[in-house]
DNA sequence: AAGCGCCGTGAAAACGGTTTCACAGCGCCC
DNA sequence: GGGCGCTGTGAAACCGTTTTCACGGCGCTT
């Protein structure tokens, strides 16, 4: 087997020193036209690509970005990674990808691994962006990073996300506007997702603003299968006082809940309206389409990388950047079904444009409570 | 800011040479208990993690695996990458992830980039595994790699996939057993997917074996939206001779086709049965569940990494390994509707061993038709 | 015509590990 | 008791690149 072709091989063939080869390739200094031509010819003839390892050793910085996400199986994260990859590639960098499986200890270990690889910076989605020893560590070492999908409450951490609480208020408002009063919120595990927490808070705020009592939150594991979700829902959807609407803290959960509700013999949205968050592509293909809050998933990943480069450049604020979300109602979210007997009253139900609901309605739901 | 802590810092603190520190950390040679304790104490006190770059420079091999897939947006690839990541992590390696966007030129460029990073090996899903200059290049340089989802016809290339032709024959067989005779095959672009080609061949073989004429294949871009698919289908589903079954070469395409067919006013599976390939998770959540051929996506990624390590170890055959697939009929694949008059004949149509398709449903849907 | 400065270039150091080689000390065997 | 071999350790080479420093030559200015 032939000896590997290094910068020395090229220099030898071009009849110059390795320093000159390096300079020609990087454009760090001008070489005479003659020498430059010889170097380029040698590089082409030998098909030489400089070793990133050698380069990195000198600068102690690679052209690599570390990525830590909870899971690739969730299309939301897969989509954002796709955005990161494209943006990084456009800037001559590659992605070192790791998944934490929602495990805080693993999160820490992965970051340590990535740092040992001398990544130029990191993009992370963590369980808790405010109380997080891993991020403290990065701050301490001055390693630039940008959070995605996290919405840290305390200042000093760069992040790209959407206004989750506002999005949730808007979605809850859409339910209220459609006449729903008993609205159940089903959340992914709070401990592994600040998104889930913030979206729940938005729901609580919207319900409170409408003078309605919020239902107790149901925390579910979105990775579990539909059967598990069905049994969790069984007790809640049984009686006549069952909710008419369910808001799920993400689309995967929502799709599973839709399936579970249907398996229980209820119609969606006929008996129960369901909506999710994230706006994953599949949501548009199911019928009826899943009501959701669409967020620019891919763009968020790309934007995070953009900001990471700003940070690496040195002059950039470590702030939370909120990208616009878009309410996508309809489909699985429909006006609440009227009680079978009282047709005229139900058809008279107004469509209020704002979440603030007429007091008549809150009275209506006060009775059963 | 403090000077970075290197192996020299550790050696100084432990009062020994850097060689000894290296030996203790790697276990390459035994040190006296005394020295070893001092080294470990120093490592702990300084929170030292050896730089992967320094290590790699010596051996010219990193603990990194390069991954090239068409796109992260397709859950099939995202799932297989998840499997790779877990397996690689378990073996102390990380993943350098890139996406080719189905572009052969980019494929080549990405591989060159990854090779320049001195990856220990590669896992690839390429457009054409048989005529591929990129793979020839890797073969030439002796860099180990394993293909995933590709099924190279010529020997000498390691791959992990399923028997796509057999899977397609089985799925087509399920349509035939359900009484379908006019079965349309909708394929992703042949030029970017040998899976698509092989699955089409399986369909052709099954049709020929049944003595039936195959419909002309319809090649579609699965990334296009449902509207595009609807217009492509418009002409084919119009007349009375329209197909009763559609096989799509992947699940994303199938879901989009289901949506398109429904938007055209036809029922699935009432008027037209539809099935896909891959067994993506979402397919189970839609109603009715998408008929498909399930393949162990995540396992395939993990297995590819296992085999890559075998290859890197030196003694392993470069063969195609076929993992088992599982036909998942039912849902969107139902017995063909009888001509309105002949009810008894239809009920005699054998119901292949579909796991959970309740007969209630097919009965229920017969009425409205 | 002399000196200054710039330009192109090469030699060599530096980066952070691993690994080879050498060597000292010690125990064991004959 | 002498030599052999093994063990623990350190010095130094080495990996491939970037970058600093030095230097020779040339052109321009005064």
Tab-separated table of C-alpha atoms in Angstrom, chain A residues 139 144-147 152 154-160 303-304 306-321:
chain	number	residue	atom	x	y	z
A	139	UNK	CA	-19.579	29.010	30.440
A	144	UNK	CA	-19.490	29.090	22.722
A	145	UNK	CA	-22.851	27.390	22.491
A	146	UNK	CA	-26.408	28.092	21.418
A	147	UNK	CA	-29.525	26.454	22.799
A	152	UNK	CA	-33.807	29.968	29.441
A	154	UNK	CA	-32.223	33.829	33.278
A	155	UNK	CA	-30.140	36.004	30.989
A	156	UNK	CA	-26.711	35.220	29.618
A	157	UNK	CA	-27.471	32.199	27.474
A	158	UNK	CA	-27.867	32.307	23.724
A	159	UNK	CA	-30.946	30.493	22.489
A	160	UNK	CA	-33.170	30.169	19.469
A	303	UNK	CA	-30.398	30.036	12.770
A	304	UNK	CA	-28.765	28.475	15.807
A	306	UNK	CA	-25.646	31.194	12.354
A	307	UNK	CA	-25.694	32.592	15.830
A	308	UNK	CA	-23.069	30.127	16.963
A	309	UNK	CA	-20.748	31.486	14.314
A	310	UNK	CA	-21.482	35.005	15.506
A	311	UNK	CA	-20.588	33.880	18.997
A	312	UNK	CA	-17.422	32.211	17.776
A	313	UNK	CA	-16.600	35.440	15.989
A	314	UNK	CA	-16.652	37.077	19.373
A	315	UNK	CA	-19.032	39.984	19.126
A	316	UNK	CA	-22.486	38.702	19.788
A	317	UNK	CA	-25.001	38.972	22.554
A	318	UNK	CA	-26.050	35.892	24.447
A	319	UNK	CA	-29.748	36.454	24.221
A	320	UNK	CA	-32.880	34.474	23.570
A	321	UNK	CA	-34.096	34.883	20.012
